[in-house]
Amino acid sequence: SLAFGDVAMWVYGASFGKVLLFFLVLYMIFVYCFVVLLYLVDKYYTNSACINVPEEGELCTRSHFEFAFELSWTTFTTVGYGNVGPAPDVGCYPIRIICSTEAILGMAFVSMCSGLFYAKLLRLLGRAPVTFSSTLCVQYGQGLAVPKAGALTERSKQTISEDTFNPFPVIEFRIVNNRANHAPGKNEIWDAEVTAIVQLSLENDPHENSEGMDEFQVNRSSRWLPPAASKINDGVKSKSQQVFYKLALKPSFHPYFSRVWFLRHTLDATSPLLRRDIRNVIRDRPDGWDPTLNNYQDIRECIVEFNSLQIIMSGASALSRSEVFAEKTYSYEDVCVGWRYIAVCYEEDPSTQRLQRCKKLKKNQISYGDDAATRVDLSLIHDIVPQRGNDFEPVDD
């Protein structure tokens, strides 16, 4: 049987419709259990004389059961006796005991339902109004360069090729505030912080059979190894354990999250997302990343096939002044090598529908030139385009 804690956890995760249906079914089960008990005690113990009904004469079985139902639900819900109640005669003590027991159980049931609904509502209000990008974009080589004029000119290409340090690839995702286009001051998230936990199989663990690995490469303090039983397949004992690492994100903290937040993890010698042999190759390189690997096929091969990447964001809502959170789970199939996110922010033209816009801004005490003039196109949150340099892996639409 399910314990109360298990039921509470199910209520947190289920939809409001399922929870209402579950409580309704549970309520009817309790009521009908007492209906049967009241009917049997009144009919066979007190000779149908202890349930006071408005009708005169002897009751048929159907009417007797119906009046027992009315007495049961009015008692269980503690609304008080109406037309039907225990008879005021002596000798109806069993019916009174049943009614008093049902009343206290009904109060406990209502309190439990109210508490679980309140907790579920708090959990719903505690969700941050944000959307995570549906993909993880990996950029490398020329894709990491930032041209001066917005395009990769021949001069910028020569500057990149002559640079003595080759930047490491980065894996990137973004978070968008769903209420970025609302009036400022009430829809931001303060002191927002993001944590990333990657789950790897044991054979991909950076410390498993890692000769030559040292503390510089992967921080051991960020590693968790949960206990798990070994599996036996065809008589061969195989490891089934999973390892978890905390990824370093930049920037992992945002004091005032109002629109779009880009987060990056660098694929360097300290990253658990890189294969061990690749980390050993780039560990002692003074010029950074190996430029011969700057193509989407090799970049894809360098990345460990992780099981999941859990992203957890927490902060304080500017509207409710309470803690809010959001989470997203990425898989290895969500990685897109050689792609970047399309820009979603744009500036509004004050001359467009000026009268209507001025009335709206005046009502919210916002003038042109404030942050409210910057808008976010929420329909482009998940859209990606090839990185600069035109080297990217094909992806399905």
mmCIF file of C-alpha atoms in Angstrom:
data_model
loop_
_atom_site.group_PDB
_atom_site.id
_atom_site.type_symbol
_atom_site.label_atom_id
_atom_site.label_comp_id
_atom_site.label_asym_id
_atom_site.label_seq_id
_atom_site.Cartn_x
_atom_site.Cartn_y
_atom_site.Cartn_z
ATOM 1 C CA SER A 1 0.000 0.000 0.000
ATOM 2 C CA LEU A 2 1.082 3.551 -0.688
ATOM 3 C CA ALA A 3 2.300 5.564 2.255
ATOM 4 C CA PHE A 4 1.107 9.129 2.800
ATOM 5 C CA GLY A 5 4.466 10.448 1.618
ATOM 6 C CA ASP A 6 4.141 8.540 -1.655
ATOM 7 C CA VAL A 7 0.644 9.926 -2.184
ATOM 8 C CA ALA A 8 1.897 13.447 -1.455
ATOM 9 C CA MET A 9 4.713 13.066 -3.988
ATOM 10 C CA TRP A 10 2.232 11.823 -6.578
ATOM 11 C CA VAL A 11 -0.038 14.808 -5.901
ATOM 12 C CA TYR A 12 2.895 17.200 -6.463
ATOM 13 C CA GLY A 13 3.651 15.724 -9.859
ATOM 14 C CA ALA A 14 0.121 15.002 -11.157
ATOM 15 C CA SER A 15 -2.130 17.491 -12.904
ATOM 16 C CA PHE A 16 -4.886 19.329 -11.045
ATOM 17 C CA GLY A 17 -7.535 17.347 -12.927
ATOM 18 C CA LYS A 18 -6.086 13.999 -11.851
ATOM 19 C CA VAL A 19 -5.748 15.183 -8.267
ATOM 20 C CA LEU A 20 -9.369 16.393 -8.148
ATOM 21 C CA LEU A 21 -10.580 13.102 -9.593
ATOM 22 C CA PHE A 22 -8.459 11.138 -7.095
ATOM 23 C CA PHE A 23 -9.837 13.084 -4.106
ATOM 24 C CA LEU A 24 -13.403 12.748 -5.407
ATOM 25 C CA VAL A 25 -13.080 8.980 -5.773
ATOM 26 C CA LEU A 26 -11.485 8.722 -2.330
ATOM 27 C CA TYR A 27 -14.292 10.849 -0.851
ATOM 28 C CA MET A 28 -16.994 8.645 -2.374
ATOM 29 C CA ILE A 29 -15.261 5.497 -1.105
ATOM 30 C CA PHE A 30 -15.214 6.843 2.461
ATOM 31 C CA VAL A 31 -18.849 8.014 2.273
ATOM 32 C CA TYR A 32 -20.161 4.727 0.893
ATOM 33 C CA CYS A 33 -18.224 2.695 3.446
ATOM 34 C CA PHE A 34 -20.085 4.545 6.183
ATOM 35 C CA VAL A 35 -23.347 4.280 4.215
ATOM 36 C CA VAL A 36 -23.108 0.507 4.314
ATOM 37 C CA LEU A 37 -22.158 0.555 7.986
ATOM 38 C CA LEU A 38 -25.023 2.898 8.934
ATOM 39 C CA TYR A 39 -27.532 0.893 6.905
ATOM 40 C CA LEU A 40 -26.556 -2.456 8.394
ATOM 41 C CA VAL A 41 -26.472 -1.210 12.003
ATOM 42 C CA ASP A 42 -29.796 0.628 11.670
ATOM 43 C CA LYS A 43 -31.590 -2.228 9.929
ATOM 44 C CA TYR A 44 -30.368 -5.227 11.889
ATOM 45 C CA TYR A 45 -29.373 -3.752 15.282
ATOM 46 C CA THR A 46 -31.880 -0.993 15.938
ATOM 47 C CA ASN A 47 -34.740 -2.268 13.724
ATOM 48 C CA SER A 48 -34.687 0.794 11.429
ATOM 49 C CA ALA A 49 -35.530 3.175 14.246
ATOM 50 C CA CYS A 50 -32.368 5.251 14.690
ATOM 51 C CA ILE A 51 -32.101 7.141 11.378
ATOM 52 C CA ASN A 52 -34.635 9.952 11.654
ATOM 53 C CA VAL A 53 -36.291 10.454 8.258
ATOM 54 C CA PRO A 54 -39.061 12.847 7.166
ATOM 55 C CA GLU A 55 -41.230 10.034 5.786
ATOM 56 C CA GLU A 56 -43.763 8.136 7.847
ATOM 57 C CA GLY A 57 -44.167 4.384 7.882
ATOM 58 C CA GLU A 58 -41.839 1.549 7.024
ATOM 59 C CA LEU A 59 -39.088 2.292 4.478
ATOM 60 C CA CYS A 60 -38.181 0.084 1.569
ATOM 61 C CA THR A 61 -34.574 -1.011 1.152
ATOM 62 C CA ARG A 62 -33.855 1.547 -1.566
ATOM 63 C CA SER A 63 -35.251 4.479 0.436
ATOM 64 C CA HIS A 64 -33.508 3.299 3.578
ATOM 65 C CA PHE A 65 -30.163 3.150 1.760
ATOM 66 C CA GLU A 66 -30.766 6.587 0.239
ATOM 67 C CA PHE A 67 -31.406 8.195 3.608
ATOM 68 C CA ALA A 68 -28.309 6.454 5.004
ATOM 69 C CA PHE A 69 -26.298 8.032 2.167
ATOM 70 C CA GLU A 70 -27.630 11.499 3.012
ATOM 71 C CA LEU A 71 -26.746 11.037 6.670
ATOM 72 C CA SER A 72 -23.268 9.801 5.704
ATOM 73 C CA TRP A 73 -22.230 12.632 3.403
ATOM 74 C CA THR A 74 -23.618 15.387 5.640
ATOM 75 C CA THR A 75 -21.714 13.912 8.566
ATOM 76 C CA PHE A 76 -18.466 13.254 6.652
ATOM 77 C CA THR A 77 -18.344 16.786 5.247
ATOM 78 C CA THR A 78 -19.304 18.216 8.687
ATOM 79 C CA VAL A 79 -22.026 20.435 7.180
ATOM 80 C CA GLY A 80 -24.369 19.327 9.955
ATOM 81 C CA TYR A 81 -27.557 17.270 10.038
ATOM 82 C CA GLY A 82 -30.354 18.351 7.725
ATOM 83 C CA ASN A 83 -33.617 16.528 7.255
ATOM 84 C CA VAL A 84 -31.917 13.233 8.104
ATOM 85 C CA GLY A 85 -30.059 12.576 11.345
ATOM 86 C CA PRO A 86 -29.840 10.222 14.306
ATOM 87 C CA ALA A 87 -33.201 9.761 16.001
ATOM 88 C CA PRO A 88 -33.603 11.531 19.374
ATOM 89 C CA ASP A 89 -34.646 8.262 21.005
ATOM 90 C CA VAL A 90 -32.814 6.271 23.634
ATOM 91 C CA GLY A 91 -31.003 3.197 22.335
ATOM 92 C CA CYS A 92 -29.429 4.738 19.203
ATOM 93 C CA TYR A 93 -25.960 4.818 20.717
ATOM 94 C CA PRO A 94 -24.327 2.749 17.891
ATOM 95 C CA ILE A 95 -25.524 5.212 15.216
ATOM 96 C CA ARG A 96 -24.226 8.161 17.242
ATOM 97 C CA ILE A 97 -20.805 6.486 17.632
ATOM 98 C CA ILE A 98 -20.598 5.871 13.896
ATOM 99 C CA CYS A 99 -21.578 9.470 13.092
ATOM 100 C CA SER A 100 -19.056 10.956 15.528
ATOM 101 C CA THR A 101 -16.291 8.746 14.113
ATOM 102 C CA GLU A 102 -17.213 9.677 10.553
ATOM 103 C CA ALA A 103 -17.216 13.389 11.424
ATOM 104 C CA ILE A 104 -13.669 13.363 12.809
ATOM 105 C CA LEU A 105 -12.428 11.325 9.844
ATOM 106 C CA GLY A 106 -14.143 13.766 7.490
ATOM 107 C CA MET A 107 -12.386 16.699 9.155
ATOM 108 C CA ALA A 108 -9.048 14.918 8.774
ATOM 109 C CA PHE A 109 -9.786 14.162 5.111
ATOM 110 C CA VAL A 110 -10.693 17.780 4.324
ATOM 111 C CA SER A 111 -7.585 19.009 6.122
ATOM 112 C CA MET A 112 -5.376 16.584 4.195
ATOM 113 C CA CYS A 113 -6.879 17.583 0.834
ATOM 114 C CA SER A 114 -6.552 21.283 1.650
ATOM 115 C CA GLY A 115 -2.946 20.887 2.743
ATOM 116 C CA LEU A 116 -1.941 18.931 -0.358
ATOM 117 C CA PHE A 117 -3.706 21.382 -2.652
ATOM 118 C CA TYR A 118 -2.029 24.322 -0.925
ATOM 119 C CA ALA A 119 1.376 22.677 -1.231
ATOM 120 C CA LYS A 120 0.726 21.942 -4.909
ATOM 121 C CA LEU A 121 -0.304 25.552 -5.475
ATOM 122 C CA LEU A 122 2.877 26.783 -3.779
ATOM 123 C CA ARG A 123 4.900 24.471 -5.987
ATOM 124 C CA LEU A 124 3.139 25.863 -9.055
ATOM 125 C CA LEU A 125 3.767 29.449 -7.957
ATOM 126 C CA GLY A 126 7.378 28.505 -7.226
ATOM 127 C CA ARG A 127 8.100 27.713 -10.868
ATOM 128 C CA ALA A 128 10.154 30.379 -12.554
ATOM 129 C CA PRO A 129 8.493 31.808 -15.708
ATOM 130 C CA VAL A 130 11.401 30.885 -17.969
ATOM 131 C CA THR A 131 12.007 28.746 -21.052
ATOM 132 C CA PHE A 132 15.174 26.780 -21.746
ATOM 133 C CA SER A 133 16.465 26.366 -25.270
ATOM 134 C CA SER A 134 15.665 22.945 -26.679
ATOM 135 C CA THR A 135 19.211 22.323 -27.956
ATOM 136 C CA LEU A 136 22.815 22.564 -26.789
ATOM 137 C CA CYS A 137 24.947 24.448 -29.296
ATOM 138 C CA VAL A 138 28.659 23.676 -29.611
ATOM 139 C CA GLN A 139 30.820 26.404 -31.171
ATOM 140 C CA TYR A 140 34.476 26.112 -32.078
ATOM 141 C CA GLY A 141 37.208 27.650 -34.239
ATOM 142 C CA GLN A 142 35.971 30.578 -36.303
ATOM 143 C CA GLY A 143 32.564 30.242 -34.678
ATOM 144 C CA LEU A 144 34.065 31.714 -31.489
ATOM 145 C CA ALA A 145 35.395 34.819 -33.253
ATOM 146 C CA VAL A 146 33.485 38.099 -32.951
ATOM 147 C CA PRO A 147 33.922 40.184 -36.125
ATOM 148 C CA LYS A 148 33.941 43.937 -35.811
ATOM 149 C CA ALA A 149 31.472 44.703 -38.587
ATOM 150 C CA GLY A 150 29.100 41.834 -37.944
ATOM 151 C CA ALA A 151 30.585 39.674 -40.727
ATOM 152 C CA LEU A 152 33.731 37.600 -40.993
ATOM 153 C CA THR A 153 35.985 39.681 -43.275
ATOM 154 C CA GLU A 154 39.241 38.565 -44.873
ATOM 155 C CA ARG A 155 41.177 40.651 -42.370
ATOM 156 C CA SER A 156 39.433 39.004 -39.408
ATOM 157 C CA LYS A 157 40.087 35.578 -40.912
ATOM 158 C CA GLN A 158 43.805 36.397 -41.130
ATOM 159 C CA THR A 159 43.789 37.642 -37.526
ATOM 160 C CA ILE A 160 42.232 34.385 -36.349
ATOM 161 C CA SER A 161 44.733 32.274 -38.270
ATOM 162 C CA GLU A 162 47.675 34.236 -36.889
ATOM 163 C CA ASP A 163 46.508 34.010 -33.291
ATOM 164 C CA THR A 164 48.924 31.975 -31.197
ATOM 165 C CA PHE A 165 46.202 30.661 -28.888
ATOM 166 C CA ASN A 166 43.452 28.422 -30.205
ATOM 167 C CA PRO A 167 40.280 28.852 -28.121
ATOM 168 C CA PHE A 168 38.627 25.795 -26.662
ATOM 169 C CA PRO A 169 35.183 24.806 -27.964
ATOM 170 C CA VAL A 170 32.227 25.796 -25.829
ATOM 171 C CA ILE A 171 28.851 24.180 -25.315
ATOM 172 C CA GLU A 172 26.100 26.737 -24.853
ATOM 173 C CA PHE A 173 22.433 27.018 -23.954
ATOM 174 C CA ARG A 174 20.194 29.933 -23.106
ATOM 175 C CA ILE A 175 17.324 30.747 -20.783
ATOM 176 C CA VAL A 176 14.633 33.277 -21.697
ATOM 177 C CA ASN A 177 12.377 35.089 -19.259
ATOM 178 C CA ASN A 178 8.820 34.498 -20.509
ATOM 179 C CA ARG A 179 7.713 37.837 -19.063
ATOM 180 C CA ALA A 180 10.502 39.857 -20.633
ATOM 181 C CA ASN A 181 8.033 42.018 -22.594
ATOM 182 C CA HIS A 182 6.009 43.011 -19.540
ATOM 183 C CA ALA A 183 6.466 46.157 -17.514
ATOM 184 C CA PRO A 184 9.795 46.155 -15.641
ATOM 185 C CA GLY A 185 10.013 45.973 -11.881
ATOM 186 C CA LYS A 186 7.762 42.975 -11.200
ATOM 187 C CA ASN A 187 8.777 40.259 -13.650
ATOM 188 C CA GLU A 188 12.502 39.895 -13.069
ATOM 189 C CA ILE A 189 14.309 37.185 -11.131
ATOM 190 C CA TRP A 190 16.839 38.367 -8.582
ATOM 191 C CA ASP A 191 20.015 36.540 -7.587
ATOM 192 C CA ALA A 192 19.443 33.851 -10.191
ATOM 193 C CA GLU A 193 21.860 30.917 -10.076
ATOM 194 C CA VAL A 194 22.237 27.959 -12.425
ATOM 195 C CA THR A 195 23.746 24.561 -11.608
ATOM 196 C CA ALA A 196 24.546 21.860 -14.179
ATOM 197 C CA ILE A 197 24.948 18.164 -13.322
ATOM 198 C CA VAL A 198 26.033 15.711 -16.005
ATOM 199 C CA GLN A 199 25.365 11.984 -15.697
ATOM 200 C CA LEU A 200 27.908 9.633 -17.250
ATOM 201 C CA SER A 201 28.151 5.895 -17.434
ATOM 202 C CA LEU A 202 31.005 4.364 -15.499
ATOM 203 C CA GLU A 203 33.073 3.567 -18.591
ATOM 204 C CA ASN A 204 33.090 7.296 -19.443
ATOM 205 C CA ASP A 205 34.146 8.344 -15.938
ATOM 206 C CA PRO A 206 37.244 10.580 -16.122
ATOM 207 C CA HIS A 207 38.730 8.747 -13.094
ATOM 208 C CA GLU A 208 37.967 5.217 -14.259
ATOM 209 C CA ASN A 209 41.216 3.629 -15.542
ATOM 210 C CA SER A 210 42.626 7.126 -16.030
ATOM 211 C CA GLU A 211 46.384 6.754 -16.017
ATOM 212 C CA GLY A 212 48.189 10.041 -16.039
ATOM 213 C CA MET A 213 45.161 12.011 -14.900
ATOM 214 C CA ASP A 214 45.734 14.532 -12.157
ATOM 215 C CA GLU A 215 43.704 16.938 -10.053
ATOM 216 C CA PHE A 216 44.106 19.688 -12.630
ATOM 217 C CA GLN A 217 42.064 17.899 -15.232
ATOM 218 C CA VAL A 218 38.832 17.023 -13.460
ATOM 219 C CA ASN A 219 37.947 18.238 -10.003
ATOM 220 C CA ARG A 220 37.274 15.168 -7.838
ATOM 221 C CA SER A 221 35.222 17.181 -5.368
ATOM 222 C CA SER A 222 32.516 17.559 -8.041
ATOM 223 C CA ARG A 223 32.093 13.807 -8.520
ATOM 224 C CA TRP A 224 29.348 11.659 -7.007
ATOM 225 C CA LEU A 225 29.134 7.904 -7.409
ATOM 226 C CA PRO A 226 25.783 6.492 -6.263
ATOM 227 C CA PRO A 227 25.685 2.833 -5.207
ATOM 228 C CA ALA A 228 24.228 0.503 -7.808
ATOM 229 C CA ALA A 229 24.193 -3.246 -8.204
ATOM 230 C CA SER A 230 26.157 -4.878 -10.980
ATOM 231 C CA LYS A 231 24.260 -6.593 -13.744
ATOM 232 C CA ILE A 232 24.992 -10.054 -15.074
ATOM 233 C CA ASN A 233 24.411 -10.489 -18.797
ATOM 234 C CA ASP A 234 25.088 -13.931 -20.320
ATOM 235 C CA GLY A 235 27.176 -14.884 -17.333
ATOM 236 C CA VAL A 236 29.394 -11.785 -17.647
ATOM 237 C CA LYS A 237 29.303 -9.310 -14.800
ATOM 238 C CA SER A 238 29.096 -5.727 -16.095
ATOM 239 C CA LYS A 239 29.108 -2.412 -14.277
ATOM 240 C CA SER A 240 25.835 -0.506 -14.144
ATOM 241 C CA GLN A 241 26.878 2.420 -11.982
ATOM 242 C CA GLN A 242 26.490 6.024 -13.021
ATOM 243 C CA VAL A 243 28.732 8.941 -12.100
ATOM 244 C CA PHE A 244 27.679 12.559 -11.724
ATOM 245 C CA TYR A 245 29.790 15.676 -12.228
ATOM 246 C CA LYS A 246 29.042 19.316 -11.619
ATOM 247 C CA LEU A 247 29.831 21.348 -14.725
ATOM 248 C CA ALA A 248 31.478 24.754 -14.555
ATOM 249 C CA LEU A 249 29.205 27.337 -16.194
ATOM 250 C CA LYS A 250 29.973 30.937 -17.065
ATOM 251 C CA PRO A 251 28.259 33.028 -15.956
ATOM 252 C CA SER A 252 26.480 30.831 -13.411
ATOM 253 C CA PHE A 253 25.075 33.824 -11.479
ATOM 254 C CA HIS A 254 22.814 36.633 -12.664
ATOM 255 C CA PRO A 255 21.867 39.382 -10.178
ATOM 256 C CA TYR A 256 18.954 40.705 -12.280
ATOM 257 C CA PHE A 257 17.600 38.262 -14.859
ATOM 258 C CA SER A 258 15.047 40.092 -17.000
ATOM 259 C CA ARG A 259 15.420 38.924 -20.616
ATOM 260 C CA VAL A 260 17.908 36.422 -22.048
ATOM 261 C CA TRP A 261 20.710 34.569 -20.280
ATOM 262 C CA PHE A 262 23.442 32.727 -22.186
ATOM 263 C CA LEU A 263 25.461 30.108 -20.293
ATOM 264 C CA ARG A 264 28.594 28.384 -21.539
ATOM 265 C CA HIS A 265 30.728 25.454 -20.523
ATOM 266 C CA THR A 266 34.262 25.341 -21.900
ATOM 267 C CA LEU A 267 35.427 22.001 -23.292
ATOM 268 C CA ASP A 268 38.960 22.099 -21.926
ATOM 269 C CA ALA A 269 41.179 19.725 -19.961
ATOM 270 C CA THR A 270 38.980 20.120 -16.853
ATOM 271 C CA SER A 271 35.715 19.247 -18.596
ATOM 272 C CA PRO A 272 34.170 15.829 -17.941
ATOM 273 C CA LEU A 273 32.351 16.131 -21.264
ATOM 274 C CA LEU A 274 35.570 15.454 -23.192
ATOM 275 C CA ARG A 275 37.021 12.008 -23.745
ATOM 276 C CA ARG A 276 40.010 11.110 -21.589
ATOM 277 C CA ASP A 277 42.413 10.785 -24.510
ATOM 278 C CA ILE A 278 41.443 14.237 -25.804
ATOM 279 C CA ARG A 279 42.001 15.791 -22.385
ATOM 280 C CA ASN A 280 45.421 14.150 -22.214
ATOM 281 C CA VAL A 281 46.294 15.618 -25.615
ATOM 282 C CA ILE A 282 45.320 19.201 -24.800
ATOM 283 C CA ARG A 283 46.478 19.131 -21.169
ATOM 284 C CA ASP A 284 50.006 20.340 -21.831
ATOM 285 C CA ARG A 285 49.401 22.300 -25.016
ATOM 286 C CA PRO A 286 50.458 25.947 -24.492
ATOM 287 C CA ASP A 287 48.442 27.084 -27.510
ATOM 288 C CA GLY A 288 45.111 25.695 -26.262
ATOM 289 C CA TRP A 289 42.906 23.566 -28.482
ATOM 290 C CA ASP A 290 44.289 21.365 -31.227
ATOM 291 C CA PRO A 291 43.335 23.199 -34.473
ATOM 292 C CA THR A 292 43.339 19.945 -36.444
ATOM 293 C CA LEU A 293 40.175 18.976 -34.532
ATOM 294 C CA ASN A 294 38.254 22.075 -35.638
ATOM 295 C CA ASN A 295 35.645 20.289 -37.735
ATOM 296 C CA TYR A 296 32.248 19.082 -36.712
ATOM 297 C CA GLN A 297 33.076 15.381 -37.167
ATOM 298 C CA ASP A 298 36.055 15.486 -34.781
ATOM 299 C CA ILE A 299 34.277 17.761 -32.314
ATOM 300 C CA ARG A 300 31.390 15.302 -32.157
ATOM 301 C CA GLU A 301 33.828 12.437 -31.572
ATOM 302 C CA CYS A 302 35.560 14.349 -28.777
ATOM 303 C CA ILE A 303 32.378 14.776 -26.732
ATOM 304 C CA VAL A 304 31.473 11.994 -24.319
ATOM 305 C CA GLU A 305 28.085 10.411 -24.965
ATOM 306 C CA PHE A 306 26.563 11.480 -21.660
ATOM 307 C CA ASN A 307 23.300 10.049 -20.357
ATOM 308 C CA SER A 308 21.742 13.316 -19.258
ATOM 309 C CA LEU A 309 22.596 16.909 -18.426
ATOM 310 C CA GLN A 310 20.408 18.356 -15.668
ATOM 311 C CA ILE A 311 20.112 22.149 -15.490
ATOM 312 C CA ILE A 312 18.640 23.691 -12.334
ATOM 313 C CA MET A 313 17.914 27.405 -12.009
ATOM 314 C CA SER A 314 16.875 29.110 -8.779
ATOM 315 C CA GLY A 315 16.312 32.690 -7.709
ATOM 316 C CA ALA A 316 13.897 35.133 -6.089
ATOM 317 C CA SER A 317 10.832 36.447 -7.903
ATOM 318 C CA ALA A 318 10.569 40.235 -8.028
ATOM 319 C CA LEU A 319 6.768 39.906 -7.962
ATOM 320 C CA SER A 320 6.172 37.498 -5.077
ATOM 321 C CA ARG A 321 9.524 37.999 -3.260
ATOM 322 C CA SER A 322 9.682 34.217 -2.867
ATOM 323 C CA GLU A 323 12.019 31.531 -4.155
ATOM 324 C CA VAL A 324 11.381 30.252 -7.669
ATOM 325 C CA PHE A 325 13.030 27.468 -9.609
ATOM 326 C CA ALA A 326 13.108 25.811 -13.020
ATOM 327 C CA GLU A 327 14.812 22.762 -14.438
ATOM 328 C CA LYS A 328 15.640 21.246 -17.795
ATOM 329 C CA THR A 329 17.125 17.897 -18.809
ATOM 330 C CA TYR A 330 19.202 17.611 -21.969
ATOM 331 C CA SER A 331 20.328 14.426 -23.670
ATOM 332 C CA TYR A 332 23.281 13.694 -25.921
ATOM 333 C CA GLU A 333 20.967 13.891 -28.943
ATOM 334 C CA ASP A 334 20.226 17.547 -28.121
ATOM 335 C CA VAL A 335 23.803 18.579 -28.926
ATOM 336 C CA CYS A 336 24.180 20.488 -32.219
ATOM 337 C CA VAL A 337 27.814 20.953 -33.281
ATOM 338 C CA GLY A 338 28.654 24.072 -35.275
ATOM 339 C CA TRP A 339 25.434 25.940 -34.540
ATOM 340 C CA ARG A 340 24.556 29.098 -32.614
ATOM 341 C CA TYR A 341 21.366 30.707 -31.381
ATOM 342 C CA ILE A 342 19.583 33.326 -33.392
ATOM 343 C CA ALA A 343 19.164 36.749 -31.796
ATOM 344 C CA VAL A 344 15.804 37.239 -30.099
ATOM 345 C CA CYS A 345 16.096 40.820 -28.802
ATOM 346 C CA TYR A 346 15.084 43.790 -30.904
ATOM 347 C CA GLU A 347 14.344 47.484 -30.443
ATOM 348 C CA GLU A 348 10.832 48.781 -30.992
ATOM 349 C CA ASP A 349 10.271 51.696 -33.328
ATOM 350 C CA PRO A 350 8.512 54.450 -31.337
ATOM 351 C CA SER A 351 6.912 55.817 -34.513
ATOM 352 C CA THR A 352 4.904 52.600 -35.065
ATOM 353 C CA GLN A 353 1.364 53.007 -33.760
ATOM 354 C CA ARG A 354 2.610 55.917 -31.714
ATOM 355 C CA LEU A 355 -0.659 57.005 -30.166
ATOM 356 C CA GLN A 356 -1.634 53.569 -28.931
ATOM 357 C CA ARG A 357 1.857 52.855 -27.684
ATOM 358 C CA CYS A 358 2.165 56.189 -25.910
ATOM 359 C CA LYS A 359 -1.065 55.548 -24.024
ATOM 360 C CA LYS A 360 0.186 52.154 -22.915
ATOM 361 C CA LEU A 361 3.589 53.448 -21.837
ATOM 362 C CA LYS A 362 2.055 56.421 -20.088
ATOM 363 C CA LYS A 363 -0.258 54.126 -18.162
ATOM 364 C CA ASN A 364 2.724 52.075 -16.980
ATOM 365 C CA GLN A 365 4.819 55.200 -16.397
ATOM 366 C CA ILE A 366 7.394 54.140 -18.971
ATOM 367 C CA SER A 367 9.017 56.489 -21.461
ATOM 368 C CA TYR A 368 10.839 55.756 -24.694
ATOM 369 C CA GLY A 369 14.516 55.121 -24.165
ATOM 370 C CA ASP A 370 13.919 52.995 -21.074
ATOM 371 C CA ASP A 371 14.518 49.253 -20.992
ATOM 372 C CA ALA A 372 10.895 48.726 -21.994
ATOM 373 C CA ALA A 373 11.820 49.697 -25.596
ATOM 374 C CA THR A 374 13.778 46.438 -25.918
ATOM 375 C CA ARG A 375 11.591 43.472 -26.747
ATOM 376 C CA VAL A 376 12.159 39.708 -26.927
ATOM 377 C CA ASP A 377 10.705 37.609 -29.730
ATOM 378 C CA LEU A 378 9.609 34.544 -27.745
ATOM 379 C CA SER A 379 8.858 32.594 -30.924
ATOM 380 C CA LEU A 380 12.597 32.424 -31.727
ATOM 381 C CA ILE A 381 13.779 30.915 -28.445
ATOM 382 C CA HIS A 382 14.684 27.539 -29.965
ATOM 383 C CA ASP A 383 15.840 28.722 -33.410
ATOM 384 C CA ILE A 384 19.479 28.121 -34.346
ATOM 385 C CA VAL A 385 21.660 29.050 -37.326
ATOM 386 C CA PRO A 386 25.087 27.807 -38.505
ATOM 387 C CA GLN A 387 28.067 29.288 -36.728
ATOM 388 C CA ARG A 388 30.511 31.640 -38.426
ATOM 389 C CA GLY A 389 32.964 29.871 -40.678
ATOM 390 C CA ASN A 390 30.211 27.795 -42.309
ATOM 391 C CA ASP A 391 31.357 24.499 -40.737
ATOM 392 C CA PHE A 392 28.448 22.734 -39.068
ATOM 393 C CA GLU A 393 26.961 19.274 -38.848
ATOM 394 C CA PRO A 394 23.652 18.596 -40.598
ATOM 395 C CA VAL A 395 20.647 18.463 -38.295
ATOM 396 C CA ASP A 396 17.109 17.291 -38.798
ATOM 397 C CA ASP A 397 14.344 19.891 -38.935
#
